[in-house]
PDB file of C-alpha atoms and ligand atoms in Angstrom:
ATOM      1  CA  MET A   1      92.389  77.789 104.452  1.00  0.00           C
ATOM      2  CA  GLU A   2      92.710  74.460 102.633  1.00  0.00           C
ATOM      3  CA  LYS A   3      96.040  74.040 100.883  1.00  0.00           C
ATOM      4  CA  THR A   4      94.466  73.905  97.447  1.00  0.00           C
ATOM      5  CA  HIS A   5      94.549  77.575  96.476  1.00  0.00           C
ATOM      6  CA  TRP A   6      97.200  78.751  94.083  1.00  0.00           C
ATOM      7  CA  PHE A   7      98.325  82.155  92.863  1.00  0.00           C
ATOM      8  CA  THR A   8      99.583  82.439  89.293  1.00  0.00           C
ATOM      9  CA  GLU A   9     101.566  85.397  88.022  1.00  0.00           C
ATOM     10  CA  ARG A  10     100.443  85.544  84.403  1.00  0.00           C
ATOM     11  CA  PHE A  11     102.964  86.623  81.811  1.00  0.00           C
ATOM     12  CA  GLU A  12     100.393  87.156  79.043  1.00  0.00           C
ATOM     13  CA  SER A  13     100.725  90.923  79.070  1.00  0.00           C
ATOM     14  CA  ARG A  14     104.392  90.537  78.119  1.00  0.00           C
ATOM     15  CA  ASP A  15     105.379  88.523  75.045  1.00  0.00           C
ATOM     16  CA  VAL A  16     105.051  85.208  76.839  1.00  0.00           C
ATOM     17  CA  VAL A  17     101.931  83.151  77.367  1.00  0.00           C
ATOM     18  CA  GLY A  18     102.460  81.296  80.603  1.00  0.00           C
ATOM     19  CA  GLY A  19     102.872  81.865  84.293  1.00  0.00           C
ATOM     20  CA  LEU A  20     104.526  81.098  87.587  1.00  0.00           C
ATOM     21  CA  SER A  21     102.399  79.576  90.340  1.00  0.00           C
ATOM     22  CA  PHE A  22     102.703  79.444  94.121  1.00  0.00           C
ATOM     23  CA  ARG A  23     100.479  77.530  96.480  1.00  0.00           C
ATOM     24  CA  ILE A  24      98.785  80.014  98.799  1.00  0.00           C
ATOM     25  CA  ASP A  25      99.117  78.673 102.321  1.00  0.00           C
ATOM     26  CA  GLU A  26      97.748  81.872 103.873  1.00  0.00           C
ATOM     27  CA  ILE A  27      96.613  85.308 102.725  1.00  0.00           C
ATOM     28  CA  LEU A  28      98.104  87.730 105.229  1.00  0.00           C
ATOM     29  CA  PHE A  29      97.197  91.116 103.774  1.00  0.00           C
ATOM     30  CA  GLU A  30      95.310  92.788 100.944  1.00  0.00           C
ATOM     31  CA  ALA A  31      94.907  96.491 100.181  1.00  0.00           C
ATOM     32  CA  LYS A  32      94.076  98.707  97.221  1.00  0.00           C
ATOM     33  CA  THR A  33      96.030 101.969  97.084  1.00  0.00           C
ATOM     34  CA  PRO A  34      95.755 104.820  94.529  1.00  0.00           C
ATOM     35  CA  TYR A  35      98.725 103.217  92.744  1.00  0.00           C
ATOM     36  CA  GLN A  36      98.301  99.445  92.965  1.00  0.00           C
ATOM     37  CA  ARG A  37      96.847  96.418  94.715  1.00  0.00           C
ATOM     38  CA  ILE A  38      99.140  95.081  97.435  1.00  0.00           C
ATOM     39  CA  ARG A  39      98.930  91.495  98.641  1.00  0.00           C
ATOM     40  CA  VAL A  40     101.063  89.538 101.053  1.00  0.00           C
ATOM     41  CA  LEU A  41     100.793  85.751 100.894  1.00  0.00           C
ATOM     42  CA  ARG A  42     102.516  82.987 102.763  1.00  0.00           C
ATOM     43  CA  ASN A  43     103.840  79.865 101.103  1.00  0.00           C
ATOM     44  CA  ASP A  44     105.361  77.052 103.147  1.00  0.00           C
ATOM     45  CA  PHE A  45     108.481  76.943 100.953  1.00  0.00           C
ATOM     46  CA  PHE A  46     109.020  80.567  99.834  1.00  0.00           C
ATOM     47  CA  GLY A  47     107.937  82.232 103.089  1.00  0.00           C
ATOM     48  CA  LYS A  48     106.084  85.518 102.762  1.00  0.00           C
ATOM     49  CA  VAL A  49     105.541  86.764  99.216  1.00  0.00           C
ATOM     50  CA  MET A  50     104.744  90.370  98.271  1.00  0.00           C
ATOM     51  CA  LEU A  51     102.611  90.956  95.173  1.00  0.00           C
ATOM     52  CA  LEU A  52     101.877  94.313  93.547  1.00  0.00           C
ATOM     53  CA  ASP A  53      99.098  94.148  90.948  1.00  0.00           C
ATOM     54  CA  ASP A  54      99.536  90.361  90.892  1.00  0.00           C
ATOM     55  CA  ILE A  55     103.235  90.591  90.046  1.00  0.00           C
ATOM     56  CA  VAL A  56     105.726  89.005  92.437  1.00  0.00           C
ATOM     57  CA  MET A  57     107.956  91.666  94.034  1.00  0.00           C
ATOM     58  CA  LEU A  58     109.812  89.361  96.371  1.00  0.00           C
ATOM     59  CA  THR A  59     109.737  86.163  98.329  1.00  0.00           C
ATOM     60  CA  GLU A  60     111.524  85.873 101.659  1.00  0.00           C
ATOM     61  CA  LYS A  61     113.382  82.835 100.381  1.00  0.00           C
ATOM     62  CA  ASP A  62     115.175  84.352  97.435  1.00  0.00           C
ATOM     63  CA  GLU A  63     114.999  88.166  97.551  1.00  0.00           C
ATOM     64  CA  PHE A  64     118.736  88.251  98.321  1.00  0.00           C
ATOM     65  CA  TYR A  65     119.770  87.427  94.727  1.00  0.00           C
ATOM     66  CA  TYR A  66     118.069  90.570  93.428  1.00  0.00           C
ATOM     67  CA  HIS A  67     118.923  92.977  96.249  1.00  0.00           C
ATOM     68  CA  ASP A  68     122.589  91.904  96.401  1.00  0.00           C
ATOM     69  CA  MET A  69     123.056  92.344  92.677  1.00  0.00           C
ATOM     70  CA  LEU A  70     121.080  95.569  92.232  1.00  0.00           C
ATOM     71  CA  MET A  71     122.955  97.337  95.037  1.00  0.00           C
ATOM     72  CA  HIS A  72     126.478  96.009  95.552  1.00  0.00           C
ATOM     73  CA  VAL A  73     127.635  95.978  91.944  1.00  0.00           C
ATOM     74  CA  PRO A  74     127.094  99.752  91.412  1.00  0.00           C
ATOM     75  CA  LEU A  75     128.099 100.720  94.968  1.00  0.00           C
ATOM     76  CA  LEU A  76     131.449  98.973  94.521  1.00  0.00           C
ATOM     77  CA  CYS A  77     132.090 100.790  91.239  1.00  0.00           C
ATOM     78  CA  VAL A  78     132.023 104.200  92.980  1.00  0.00           C
ATOM     79  CA  ASP A  79     135.014 105.394  95.004  1.00  0.00           C
ATOM     80  CA  ASN A  80     133.789 105.968  98.520  1.00  0.00           C
ATOM     81  CA  PRO A  81     130.022 106.433  97.885  1.00  0.00           C
ATOM     82  CA  GLU A  82     128.489 108.600 100.617  1.00  0.00           C
ATOM     83  CA  LYS A  83     125.052 109.584  99.308  1.00  0.00           C
ATOM     84  CA  VAL A  84     122.764 106.974  97.762  1.00  0.00           C
ATOM     85  CA  LEU A  85     119.338 107.445  96.178  1.00  0.00           C
ATOM     86  CA  ILE A  86     116.958 104.501  95.742  1.00  0.00           C
ATOM     87  CA  ILE A  87     113.912 105.048  93.555  1.00  0.00           C
ATOM     88  CA  GLY A  88     111.043 102.635  94.306  1.00  0.00           C
ATOM     89  CA  GLY A  89     112.288  99.896  96.621  1.00  0.00           C
ATOM     90  CA  GLY A  90     109.513 100.373  99.187  1.00  0.00           C
ATOM     91  CA  ASP A  91     110.053  96.871 100.595  1.00  0.00           C
ATOM     92  CA  GLY A  92     113.356  98.097 102.101  1.00  0.00           C
ATOM     93  CA  GLY A  93     115.638  95.335 100.752  1.00  0.00           C
ATOM     94  CA  SER A  94     117.788  97.790  98.779  1.00  0.00           C
ATOM     95  CA  ILE A  95     118.181 100.124 101.772  1.00  0.00           C
ATOM     96  CA  ARG A  96     119.298  97.172 103.889  1.00  0.00           C
ATOM     97  CA  GLU A  97     122.046  96.373 101.354  1.00  0.00           C
ATOM     98  CA  ALA A  98     123.187 100.014 100.936  1.00  0.00           C
ATOM     99  CA  LEU A  99     123.623 100.324 104.709  1.00  0.00           C
ATOM    100  CA  LYS A 100     126.139  97.452 104.681  1.00  0.00           C
ATOM    101  CA  HIS A 101     128.659  99.890 103.138  1.00  0.00           C
ATOM    102  CA  ALA A 102     130.388 101.689 106.000  1.00  0.00           C
ATOM    103  CA  CYS A 103     131.258 104.663 103.739  1.00  0.00           C
ATOM    104  CA  VAL A 104     127.553 105.373 103.038  1.00  0.00           C
ATOM    105  CA  LYS A 105     126.432 108.334 105.138  1.00  0.00           C
ATOM    106  CA  LYS A 106     122.991 108.930 103.699  1.00  0.00           C
ATOM    107  CA  VAL A 107     120.382 106.859 101.852  1.00  0.00           C
ATOM    108  CA  VAL A 108     117.271 108.543 100.432  1.00  0.00           C
ATOM    109  CA  LEU A 109     114.409 106.247  99.418  1.00  0.00           C
ATOM    110  CA  CYS A 110     111.952 107.873  97.016  1.00  0.00           C
ATOM    111  CA  GLU A 111     108.896 105.599  96.926  1.00  0.00           C
ATOM    112  CA  ILE A 112     105.602 106.662  95.362  1.00  0.00           C
ATOM    113  CA  ASP A 113     103.376 104.445  97.512  1.00  0.00           C
ATOM    114  CA  GLU A 114     103.718 104.735 101.294  1.00  0.00           C
ATOM    115  CA  ALA A 115     101.462 101.691 101.717  1.00  0.00           C
ATOM    116  CA  VAL A 116     104.242  99.439 100.357  1.00  0.00           C
ATOM    117  CA  ILE A 117     106.588 100.728 103.068  1.00  0.00           C
ATOM    118  CA  ASN A 118     103.931 100.152 105.737  1.00  0.00           C
ATOM    119  CA  ALA A 119     103.203  96.621 104.507  1.00  0.00           C
ATOM    120  CA  SER A 120     106.901  95.820 104.559  1.00  0.00           C
ATOM    121  CA  ARG A 121     107.319  97.193 108.089  1.00  0.00           C
ATOM    122  CA  ARG A 122     104.478  94.920 109.178  1.00  0.00           C
ATOM    123  CA  PHE A 123     105.262  91.700 107.314  1.00  0.00           C
ATOM    124  CA  PHE A 124     108.922  91.796 106.212  1.00  0.00           C
ATOM    125  CA  PRO A 125     111.058  92.843 109.196  1.00  0.00           C
ATOM    126  CA  SER A 126     114.128  91.230 107.633  1.00  0.00           C
ATOM    127  CA  LEU A 127     113.856  93.678 104.694  1.00  0.00           C
ATOM    128  CA  SER A 128     112.523  96.779 106.421  1.00  0.00           C
ATOM    129  CA  SER A 129     115.080  96.816 109.239  1.00  0.00           C
ATOM    130  CA  GLY A 130     116.861  99.815 107.688  1.00  0.00           C
ATOM    131  CA  PHE A 131     113.862 102.188 107.571  1.00  0.00           C
ATOM    132  CA  ASP A 132     114.600 103.553 111.053  1.00  0.00           C
ATOM    133  CA  ASP A 133     118.376 103.818 110.617  1.00  0.00           C
ATOM    134  CA  GLU A 134     119.505 107.392 111.243  1.00  0.00           C
ATOM    135  CA  ARG A 135     121.257 107.499 107.843  1.00  0.00           C
ATOM    136  CA  VAL A 136     117.945 106.861 106.014  1.00  0.00           C
ATOM    137  CA  GLU A 137     115.472 109.438 104.733  1.00  0.00           C
ATOM    138  CA  LEU A 138     112.114 108.210 103.431  1.00  0.00           C
ATOM    139  CA  PHE A 139     110.578 110.477 100.798  1.00  0.00           C
ATOM    140  CA  ILE A 140     107.091 109.686  99.541  1.00  0.00           C
ATOM    141  CA  GLY A 141     106.756 110.892  95.966  1.00  0.00           C
ATOM    142  CA  ASP A 142     107.399 110.244  92.305  1.00  0.00           C
ATOM    143  CA  GLY A 143     111.000 109.386  91.431  1.00  0.00           C
ATOM    144  CA  ILE A 144     110.648 111.210  88.105  1.00  0.00           C
ATOM    145  CA  GLU A 145     109.995 114.528  89.858  1.00  0.00           C
ATOM    146  CA  TYR A 146     112.593 113.824  92.553  1.00  0.00           C
ATOM    147  CA  VAL A 147     115.530 113.473  90.162  1.00  0.00           C
ATOM    148  CA  LYS A 148     114.449 116.563  88.196  1.00  0.00           C
ATOM    149  CA  ALA A 149     114.664 118.602  91.404  1.00  0.00           C
ATOM    150  CA  HIS A 150     118.086 117.379  92.609  1.00  0.00           C
ATOM    151  CA  LYS A 151     121.283 118.109  90.693  1.00  0.00           C
ATOM    152  CA  GLN A 152     124.728 116.548  91.285  1.00  0.00           C
ATOM    153  CA  GLU A 153     123.689 115.257  94.666  1.00  0.00           C
ATOM    154  CA  PHE A 154     124.099 111.456  94.774  1.00  0.00           C
ATOM    155  CA  ASP A 155     127.132 109.201  94.285  1.00  0.00           C
ATOM    156  CA  CYS A 156     124.994 106.203  93.433  1.00  0.00           C
ATOM    157  CA  ILE A 157     121.374 105.975  92.234  1.00  0.00           C
ATOM    158  CA  CYS A 158     119.575 102.616  92.108  1.00  0.00           C
ATOM    159  CA  ILE A 159     116.236 102.220  90.359  1.00  0.00           C
ATOM    160  CA  ASP A 160     114.405  99.452  92.221  1.00  0.00           C
ATOM    161  CA  SER A 161     111.140  99.834  90.363  1.00  0.00           C
ATOM    162  CA  THR A 162     108.186  97.725  89.380  1.00  0.00           C
ATOM    163  CA  ASP A 163     107.947  96.627  85.729  1.00  0.00           C
ATOM    164  CA  PRO A 164     107.421  99.323  83.058  1.00  0.00           C
ATOM    165  CA  VAL A 165     103.665  99.618  83.623  1.00  0.00           C
ATOM    166  CA  GLY A 166     101.531 102.033  85.689  1.00  0.00           C
ATOM    167  CA  PRO A 167     103.453 104.657  87.713  1.00  0.00           C
ATOM    168  CA  ALA A 168     106.789 103.044  86.776  1.00  0.00           C
ATOM    169  CA  ILE A 169     106.510 103.573  82.976  1.00  0.00           C
ATOM    170  CA  GLY A 170     108.354 106.894  83.161  1.00  0.00           C
ATOM    171  CA  LEU A 171     111.241 105.282  85.065  1.00  0.00           C
ATOM    172  CA  PHE A 172     112.416 103.517  81.880  1.00  0.00           C
ATOM    173  CA  THR A 173     112.627 106.482  79.461  1.00  0.00           C
ATOM    174  CA  SER A 174     115.707 108.329  78.211  1.00  0.00           C
ATOM    175  CA  GLU A 175     114.275 111.633  79.571  1.00  0.00           C
ATOM    176  CA  PHE A 176     114.287 110.110  83.048  1.00  0.00           C
ATOM    177  CA  TYR A 177     117.798 108.651  82.650  1.00  0.00           C
ATOM    178  CA  ASN A 178     119.071 112.095  81.512  1.00  0.00           C
ATOM    179  CA  ASP A 179     117.742 113.546  84.773  1.00  0.00           C
ATOM    180  CA  VAL A 180     119.280 110.655  86.746  1.00  0.00           C
ATOM    181  CA  CYS A 181     122.625 111.408  85.099  1.00  0.00           C
ATOM    182  CA  GLU A 182     122.375 115.062  86.144  1.00  0.00           C
ATOM    183  CA  CYS A 183     121.372 114.056  89.667  1.00  0.00           C
ATOM    184  CA  LEU A 184     124.673 112.150  90.065  1.00  0.00           C
ATOM    185  CA  THR A 185     127.955 113.612  91.316  1.00  0.00           C
ATOM    186  CA  PRO A 186     130.764 113.639  88.674  1.00  0.00           C
ATOM    187  CA  GLY A 187     132.080 110.128  89.505  1.00  0.00           C
ATOM    188  CA  GLY A 188     128.558 108.794  90.092  1.00  0.00           C
ATOM    189  CA  VAL A 189     127.033 105.513  88.915  1.00  0.00           C
ATOM    190  CA  MET A 190     123.440 104.520  88.218  1.00  0.00           C
ATOM    191  CA  CYS A 191     121.978 101.034  88.173  1.00  0.00           C
ATOM    192  CA  ALA A 192     118.471  99.890  87.216  1.00  0.00           C
ATOM    193  CA  GLN A 193     116.665  96.595  87.131  1.00  0.00           C
ATOM    194  CA  THR A 194     116.024  96.042  83.423  1.00  0.00           C
ATOM    195  CA  GLU A 195     113.763  92.981  83.123  1.00  0.00           C
ATOM    196  CA  SER A 196     114.303  89.418  81.863  1.00  0.00           C
ATOM    197  CA  PRO A 197     116.644  88.893  78.902  1.00  0.00           C
ATOM    198  CA  ALA A 198     115.345  85.342  78.490  1.00  0.00           C
ATOM    199  CA  TRP A 199     111.709  86.281  77.967  1.00  0.00           C
ATOM    200  CA  SER A 200     111.670  90.033  77.236  1.00  0.00           C
ATOM    201  CA  LEU A 201     114.862  90.644  75.313  1.00  0.00           C
ATOM    202  CA  LYS A 202     113.184  93.355  73.197  1.00  0.00           C
ATOM    203  CA  ASN A 203     112.344  95.282  76.362  1.00  0.00           C
ATOM    204  CA  VAL A 204     115.825  94.793  77.808  1.00  0.00           C
ATOM    205  CA  VAL A 205     117.448  96.079  74.620  1.00  0.00           C
ATOM    206  CA  ARG A 206     115.122  99.099  74.472  1.00  0.00           C
ATOM    207  CA  ILE A 207     115.704 100.064  78.119  1.00  0.00           C
ATOM    208  CA  TYR A 208     119.450  99.447  77.922  1.00  0.00           C
ATOM    209  CA  GLY A 209     119.518 101.603  74.761  1.00  0.00           C
ATOM    210  CA  ASN A 210     117.832 104.463  76.638  1.00  0.00           C
ATOM    211  CA  ILE A 211     120.426 104.217  79.406  1.00  0.00           C
ATOM    212  CA  ALA A 212     123.315 104.066  76.915  1.00  0.00           C
ATOM    213  CA  LYS A 213     122.014 107.280  75.251  1.00  0.00           C
ATOM    214  CA  SER A 214     122.004 109.179  78.544  1.00  0.00           C
ATOM    215  CA  PHE A 215     125.380 108.128  79.987  1.00  0.00           C
ATOM    216  CA  LYS A 216     128.996 108.231  78.815  1.00  0.00           C
ATOM    217  CA  SER A 217     129.083 104.434  79.068  1.00  0.00           C
ATOM    218  CA  ALA A 218     126.634 101.657  79.875  1.00  0.00           C
ATOM    219  CA  HIS A 219     126.982  97.952  80.720  1.00  0.00           C
ATOM    220  CA  LEU A 220     124.471  95.152  81.158  1.00  0.00           C
ATOM    221  CA  TYR A 221     124.874  92.300  83.618  1.00  0.00           C
ATOM    222  CA  THR A 222     122.692  89.378  84.635  1.00  0.00           C
ATOM    223  CA  ALA A 223     122.012  87.215  87.664  1.00  0.00           C
ATOM    224  CA  PRO A 224     119.491  84.575  88.659  1.00  0.00           C
ATOM    225  CA  SER A 225     116.310  85.713  90.341  1.00  0.00           C
ATOM    226  CA  PRO A 226     114.327  82.509  90.854  1.00  0.00           C
ATOM    227  CA  CYS A 227     110.884  84.050  91.424  1.00  0.00           C
ATOM    228  CA  TYR A 228     110.919  86.552  88.569  1.00  0.00           C
ATOM    229  CA  PRO A 229     109.746  85.562  85.068  1.00  0.00           C
ATOM    230  CA  SER A 230     112.227  83.066  83.536  1.00  0.00           C
ATOM    231  CA  GLY A 231     114.500  83.150  86.610  1.00  0.00           C
ATOM    232  CA  LEU A 232     117.145  85.202  84.768  1.00  0.00           C
ATOM    233  CA  TRP A 233     117.228  88.955  85.423  1.00  0.00           C
ATOM    234  CA  SER A 234     119.162  91.869  83.947  1.00  0.00           C
ATOM    235  CA  TYR A 235     120.565  95.056  85.428  1.00  0.00           C
ATOM    236  CA  SER A 236     122.008  98.020  83.555  1.00  0.00           C
ATOM    237  CA  ILE A 237     124.691 100.331  84.829  1.00  0.00           C
ATOM    238  CA  GLY A 238     125.149 103.866  83.528  1.00  0.00           C
ATOM    239  CA  LEU A 239     128.438 105.680  84.196  1.00  0.00           C
ATOM    240  CA  LYS A 240     129.640 109.223  83.719  1.00  0.00           C
ATOM    241  CA  SER A 241     133.106 107.852  82.879  1.00  0.00           C
ATOM    242  CA  ASP A 242     134.737 105.147  80.732  1.00  0.00           C
ATOM    243  CA  LYS A 243     135.361 102.899  83.733  1.00  0.00           C
ATOM    244  CA  ASN A 244     134.686  99.223  83.125  1.00  0.00           C
ATOM    245  CA  PRO A 245     132.430  98.092  86.004  1.00  0.00           C
ATOM    246  CA  ALA A 246     133.433  94.428  85.453  1.00  0.00           C
ATOM    247  CA  LYS A 247     137.051  95.283  86.328  1.00  0.00           C
ATOM    248  CA  ASP A 248     137.183  98.732  87.897  1.00  0.00           C
ATOM    249  CA  PHE A 249     135.648  98.059  91.257  1.00  0.00           C
ATOM    250  CA  ASP A 250     136.985  98.165  94.806  1.00  0.00           C
ATOM    251  CA  ARG A 251     138.003  94.545  95.408  1.00  0.00           C
ATOM    252  CA  GLN A 252     139.002  95.054  99.010  1.00  0.00           C
ATOM    253  CA  ARG A 253     135.652  96.577  99.910  1.00  0.00           C
ATOM    254  CA  ALA A 254     133.908  93.910  97.772  1.00  0.00           C
ATOM    255  CA  ARG A 255     135.538  91.156  99.846  1.00  0.00           C
ATOM    256  CA  GLN A 256     134.329  92.809 103.051  1.00  0.00           C
ATOM    257  CA  ILE A 257     130.785  93.205 101.691  1.00  0.00           C
ATOM    258  CA  ALA A 258     130.765  89.580 100.462  1.00  0.00           C
ATOM    259  CA  LYS A 259     131.121  88.427 104.075  1.00  0.00           C
ATOM    260  CA  LEU A 260     127.725  90.027 104.735  1.00  0.00           C
ATOM    261  CA  CYS A 261     125.973  88.634 101.645  1.00  0.00           C
ATOM    262  CA  LYS A 262     124.363  85.366 100.615  1.00  0.00           C
ATOM    263  CA  TYR A 263     124.921  85.899  96.872  1.00  0.00           C
ATOM    264  CA  TYR A 264     127.345  88.728  96.063  1.00  0.00           C
ATOM    265  CA  ASN A 265     131.120  88.229  95.984  1.00  0.00           C
ATOM    266  CA  PRO A 266     133.887  89.737  93.801  1.00  0.00           C
ATOM    267  CA  GLU A 267     134.003  86.710  91.453  1.00  0.00           C
ATOM    268  CA  ILE A 268     130.229  86.897  90.890  1.00  0.00           C
ATOM    269  CA  HIS A 269     130.641  90.645  90.286  1.00  0.00           C
ATOM    270  CA  ARG A 270     133.131  90.064  87.440  1.00  0.00           C
ATOM    271  CA  SER A 271     131.360  87.123  85.875  1.00  0.00           C
ATOM    272  CA  ALA A 272     127.915  88.760  85.886  1.00  0.00           C
ATOM    273  CA  PHE A 273     129.100  90.977  83.013  1.00  0.00           C
ATOM    274  CA  ALA A 274     129.895  87.978  80.767  1.00  0.00           C
ATOM    275  CA  LEU A 275     126.861  87.854  78.502  1.00  0.00           C
ATOM    276  CA  PRO A 276     125.486  84.958  76.466  1.00  0.00           C
ATOM    277  CA  ASN A 277     125.861  85.331  72.688  1.00  0.00           C
ATOM    278  CA  TYR A 278     122.155  85.875  72.014  1.00  0.00           C
ATOM    279  CA  ILE A 279     122.185  88.933  74.298  1.00  0.00           C
ATOM    280  CA  GLN A 280     125.511  90.318  73.032  1.00  0.00           C
ATOM    281  CA  GLU A 281     124.248  90.179  69.456  1.00  0.00           C
ATOM    282  CA  LYS A 282     121.250  92.362  70.277  1.00  0.00           C
ATOM    283  CA  LEU A 283     123.019  95.027  72.334  1.00  0.00           C
TER     284      LEU A 283
HETATM  285  N1  SAM B 301     112.230  94.229  93.054  1.00  0.00           N
HETATM  286  C1  SAM B 301     110.961  94.517  92.621  1.00  0.00           C
HETATM  287  C2  SAM B 301     110.605  93.965  91.279  1.00  0.00           C
HETATM  288  O1  SAM B 301     111.275  94.244  90.283  1.00  0.00           O
HETATM  289  O2  SAM B 301     109.671  93.203  91.226  1.00  0.00           O
HETATM  290  C3  SAM B 301     110.636  95.958  92.802  1.00  0.00           C
HETATM  291  C4  SAM B 301     110.241  96.101  94.211  1.00  0.00           C
HETATM  292  S1  SAM B 301     109.775  97.646  94.841  1.00  0.00           S
HETATM  293  C5  SAM B 301     108.448  97.106  95.835  1.00  0.00           C
HETATM  294  C6  SAM B 301     109.070  98.563  93.510  1.00  0.00           C
HETATM  295  C7  SAM B 301     108.448  99.865  93.986  1.00  0.00           C
HETATM  296  O3  SAM B 301     108.523 100.870  92.962  1.00  0.00           O
HETATM  297  C8  SAM B 301     106.961  99.768  94.336  1.00  0.00           C
HETATM  298  O4  SAM B 301     106.801  99.820  95.724  1.00  0.00           O
HETATM  299  C9  SAM B 301     106.315 100.955  93.618  1.00  0.00           C
HETATM  300  O5  SAM B 301     105.345 101.622  94.394  1.00  0.00           O
HETATM  301  C10 SAM B 301     107.531 101.826  93.313  1.00  0.00           C
HETATM  302  N2  SAM B 301     107.344 102.777  92.210  1.00  0.00           N
HETATM  303  C11 SAM B 301     106.727 102.550  91.024  1.00  0.00           C
HETATM  304  N3  SAM B 301     106.743 103.681  90.281  1.00  0.00           N
HETATM  305  C12 SAM B 301     107.402 104.631  91.001  1.00  0.00           C
HETATM  306  C13 SAM B 301     107.755 105.992  90.763  1.00  0.00           C
HETATM  307  N4  SAM B 301     107.402 106.614  89.613  1.00  0.00           N
HETATM  308  N5  SAM B 301     108.441 106.658  91.724  1.00  0.00           N
HETATM  309  C14 SAM B 301     108.792 106.044  92.890  1.00  0.00           C
HETATM  310  N6  SAM B 301     108.472 104.770  93.165  1.00  0.00           N
HETATM  311  C15 SAM B 301     107.800 104.055  92.238  1.00  0.00           C
END
């Protein structure tokens, strides 16, 4: 293919009119599933890029920002987490991070679309390496139904979902977060990716509000995510206690985990909860 083809993720359907473009150096894979259209592209700079319904899920070059921050912050706020549930996350990056914690004995991935898992096995070995770990159980199904059916079972639940469209819409509602809360053990912690505060603050505030309604306490934190809209991403933590996740985390374990990470470390953990004024005012 000539190096003149570009892919643009269009942000028109959100509040923004604009986009983020990558040069397509190769199209490696395309498939239409009952849930979404999967594409895997290659770009000379970003490496392989996974798209679902023309939205960038990850690039090999910078997926570590997102996966480090979605997983390690909540996992380090739980004392000795043993059972972890990941909802969505079919690329495997979140499993890979959860398995870095020696105390974790079981990770269940509940992904609605098995084709995402298969595409990741084929094209993203650096993310999907954990699928065959003996501590991992892959469950193909809807996360909404899964949490309804499991009570007080997981120490940490991470929602690694697509944006609030299509099958993921229900993963951003207070009904769902109530079920997530009940699915957690008493000291359990939940974390969800909650969109871009720079370009979708209304959405962030709405989703964060739903989480705050369902949990005893909730906290928002941010981190860069260069290939997501605006480059700034938010995550929301829901706790069944009054613990402050910016301070009450296991620093010794955090230092050990940081040795295995490209982005996460205990200082980043603390500072991620310091929010710019324009976000604080809206929460
Ligand atoms: N980090 C990514 C992002 O924000 O762009 C998310 C990556 S991961 C591939 C998202 C996964 O969530 C997709 O594979 C999708 O199939 C899955 N998903 C969407 N709705 C779901 C649901 N209701 N239950 C379980 N998985 C779901």
